[in-house]
One Martini backbone bead per residue (centre of mass of N, CA, C, O) as a GRO file, in nm:
protein
  156
    1UNK     BB    1   6.358  14.951   3.741
    2UNK     BB    2   6.485  14.840   3.587
    3UNK     BB    3   6.290  14.618   3.418
    4UNK     BB    4   6.112  14.847   3.336
    5UNK     BB    5   6.266  15.008   3.158
    6UNK     BB    6   6.329  14.758   2.979
    7UNK     BB    7   6.073  14.811   2.891
    8UNK     BB    8   6.038  15.034   2.783
    9UNK     BB    9   6.248  14.923   2.533
   10UNK     BB   10   6.122  14.722   2.443
   11UNK     BB   11   5.883  14.923   2.303
   12UNK     BB   12   6.017  15.099   2.150
   13UNK     BB   13   6.233  14.815   1.944
   14UNK     BB   14   6.051  14.707   1.797
   15UNK     BB   15   6.128  14.916   1.641
   16UNK     BB   16   6.388  14.934   1.420
   17UNK     BB   17   6.509  15.195   1.422
   18UNK     BB   18   6.543  15.100   1.748
   19UNK     BB   19   6.712  14.852   1.814
   20UNK     BB   20   7.048  14.896   1.715
   21UNK     BB   21   7.066  15.162   1.916
   22UNK     BB   22   6.957  15.025   2.226
   23UNK     BB   23   7.221  14.844   2.204
   24UNK     BB   24   7.450  15.028   2.171
   25UNK     BB   25   7.395  15.177   2.455
   26UNK     BB   26   7.414  14.990   2.603
   27UNK     BB   27   7.699  14.827   2.529
   28UNK     BB   28   7.851  15.135   2.622
   29UNK     BB   29   7.780  15.127   2.888
   30UNK     BB   30   7.901  14.837   2.958
   31UNK     BB   31   8.218  14.999   2.885
   32UNK     BB   32   8.142  15.256   3.079
   33UNK     BB   33   8.087  15.000   3.321
   34UNK     BB   34   8.166  14.729   3.381
   35UNK     BB   35   7.971  14.684   3.644
   36UNK     BB   36   7.749  14.692   3.529
   37UNK     BB   37   7.769  14.394   3.395
   38UNK     BB   38   7.885  14.222   3.637
   39UNK     BB   39   7.561  14.266   3.774
   40UNK     BB   40   7.315  14.376   3.512
   41UNK     BB   41   7.415  14.184   3.238
   42UNK     BB   42   7.191  13.952   3.287
   43UNK     BB   43   6.933  14.133   3.349
   44UNK     BB   44   6.988  14.314   3.060
   45UNK     BB   45   7.017  14.023   2.850
   46UNK     BB   46   6.731  13.870   2.965
   47UNK     BB   47   6.489  14.079   2.988
   48UNK     BB   48   6.543  14.112   2.639
   49UNK     BB   49   6.492  13.882   2.543
   50UNK     BB   50   6.233  13.831   2.614
   51UNK     BB   51   6.077  14.043   2.508
   52UNK     BB   52   6.270  14.000   2.178
   53UNK     BB   53   6.386  13.815   2.176
   54UNK     BB   54   6.716  13.602   2.181
   55UNK     BB   55   6.804  13.610   1.869
   56UNK     BB   56   6.745  13.889   1.804
   57UNK     BB   57   6.998  13.983   2.006
   58UNK     BB   58   7.237  13.804   1.931
   59UNK     BB   59   7.220  13.887   1.679
   60UNK     BB   60   7.225  14.212   1.695
   61UNK     BB   61   7.457  14.112   1.937
   62UNK     BB   62   7.683  14.047   1.737
   63UNK     BB   63   7.707  14.247   1.458
   64UNK     BB   64   7.852  14.485   1.672
   65UNK     BB   65   8.072  14.314   1.768
   66UNK     BB   66   8.169  14.258   1.438
   67UNK     BB   67   8.294  14.571   1.493
   68UNK     BB   68   8.395  14.682   1.692
   69UNK     BB   69   8.665  14.735   1.606
   70UNK     BB   70   8.666  14.873   1.378
   71UNK     BB   71   8.493  15.071   1.498
   72UNK     BB   72   8.435  15.410   1.685
   73UNK     BB   73   8.169  15.356   1.905
   74UNK     BB   74   8.366  15.210   2.119
   75UNK     BB   75   8.540  15.437   2.202
   76UNK     BB   76   8.767  15.537   2.465
   77UNK     BB   77   8.971  15.690   2.336
   78UNK     BB   78   8.988  15.971   2.201
   79UNK     BB   79   9.179  16.122   2.025
   80UNK     BB   80   9.419  16.398   1.944
   81UNK     BB   81   9.358  16.721   1.766
   82UNK     BB   82   9.529  16.908   1.619
   83UNK     BB   83   9.502  17.226   1.583
   84UNK     BB   84   9.428  17.427   1.368
   85UNK     BB   85   9.531  17.707   1.151
   86UNK     BB   86   9.440  18.021   1.122
   87UNK     BB   87   9.405  18.181   0.960
   88UNK     BB   88   9.681  18.420   0.872
   89UNK     BB   89   9.895  18.237   1.039
   90UNK     BB   90  10.199  18.175   1.146
   91UNK     BB   91  10.416  18.037   1.151
   92UNK     BB   92  10.682  17.900   1.294
   93UNK     BB   93  11.015  17.960   1.364
   94UNK     BB   94  11.036  17.619   1.406
   95UNK     BB   95  11.047  17.382   1.228
   96UNK     BB   96  11.194  17.163   1.448
   97UNK     BB   97  10.964  17.163   1.655
   98UNK     BB   98  10.694  17.139   1.502
   99UNK     BB   99  10.803  16.864   1.404
  100UNK     BB  100  10.840  16.701   1.602
  101UNK     BB  101  10.566  16.779   1.766
  102UNK     BB  102  10.426  16.604   1.568
  103UNK     BB  103  10.582  16.347   1.572
  104UNK     BB  104  10.460  16.282   1.887
  105UNK     BB  105  10.141  16.353   1.764
  106UNK     BB  106  10.118  16.081   1.642
  107UNK     BB  107  10.210  15.917   1.840
  108UNK     BB  108  10.023  15.902   2.037
  109UNK     BB  109   9.814  15.845   1.834
  110UNK     BB  110   9.874  15.572   1.797
  111UNK     BB  111   9.880  15.477   2.087
  112UNK     BB  112   9.562  15.514   2.165
  113UNK     BB  113   9.432  15.329   1.972
  114UNK     BB  114   9.545  15.089   2.051
  115UNK     BB  115   9.469  15.130   2.381
  116UNK     BB  116   9.153  15.122   2.254
  117UNK     BB  117   9.172  14.851   2.114
  118UNK     BB  118   9.261  14.671   2.348
  119UNK     BB  119   8.972  14.713   2.461
  120UNK     BB  120   8.767  14.653   2.273
  121UNK     BB  121   8.895  14.333   2.250
  122UNK     BB  122   8.817  14.347   2.604
  123UNK     BB  123   8.488  14.380   2.565
  124UNK     BB  124   8.474  14.123   2.332
  125UNK     BB  125   8.495  13.938   2.517
  126UNK     BB  126   8.335  13.942   2.753
  127UNK     BB  127   8.075  13.948   2.609
  128UNK     BB  128   8.057  13.689   2.479
  129UNK     BB  129   8.089  13.554   2.772
  130UNK     BB  130   7.819  13.582   2.894
  131UNK     BB  131   7.690  13.527   2.632
  132UNK     BB  132   7.778  13.235   2.679
  133UNK     BB  133   7.626  13.216   2.932
  134UNK     BB  134   7.312  13.297   2.901
  135UNK     BB  135   7.291  13.057   2.678
  136UNK     BB  136   7.340  12.815   2.899
  137UNK     BB  137   7.134  12.889   3.178
  138UNK     BB  138   6.857  13.039   3.059
  139UNK     BB  139   6.544  13.028   3.000
  140UNK     BB  140   6.514  13.274   2.822
  141UNK     BB  141   6.709  13.077   2.560
  142UNK     BB  142   6.572  12.766   2.520
  143UNK     BB  143   6.528  12.831   2.172
  144UNK     BB  144   6.801  12.909   2.092
  145UNK     BB  145   6.930  12.611   2.159
  146UNK     BB  146   6.748  12.403   2.068
  147UNK     BB  147   6.793  12.535   1.756
  148UNK     BB  148   7.066  12.401   1.771
  149UNK     BB  149   7.035  12.190   1.834
  150UNK     BB  150   6.947  12.152   1.618
  151UNK     BB  151   7.138  12.260   1.346
  152UNK     BB  152   7.287  11.977   1.385
  153UNK     BB  153   7.178  11.771   1.349
  154UNK     BB  154   6.989  11.924   1.084
  155UNK     BB  155   7.231  12.097   0.842
  156UNK     BB  156   7.104  12.304   0.558
   0.00000   0.00000   0.00000
């Protein structure tokens, strides 16, 4: 079933505008469900490599993961934003308390952003490790390994 679904996705992703969003969605699924990456990640990447070409898959995944930390695309948690005051709403009489609350919310938001960035980095590291293992061992990536070997022997 998984392989058939990947075949359908690959068929849709042959067209350039659908290729990157498809890979981003797959990465989001892997990030939101680490057991999925552990159990089925290799199968998914290998099947996509065989259907769409290992070099194309690896280049696009590298591009996406490179921007992973700087992008909100893979943020695990969303920052809580304080709702804006409604028009005509009277501010609270206790300005010091409001100021303290705003400072605490800002600190909490910074902590959440740091935790999210750490989670993003941890995910990217795990994904790169999985991709390296697939690259080194999978038959679907043999041509890419040959190309990399050749590029090391004949740097141009």
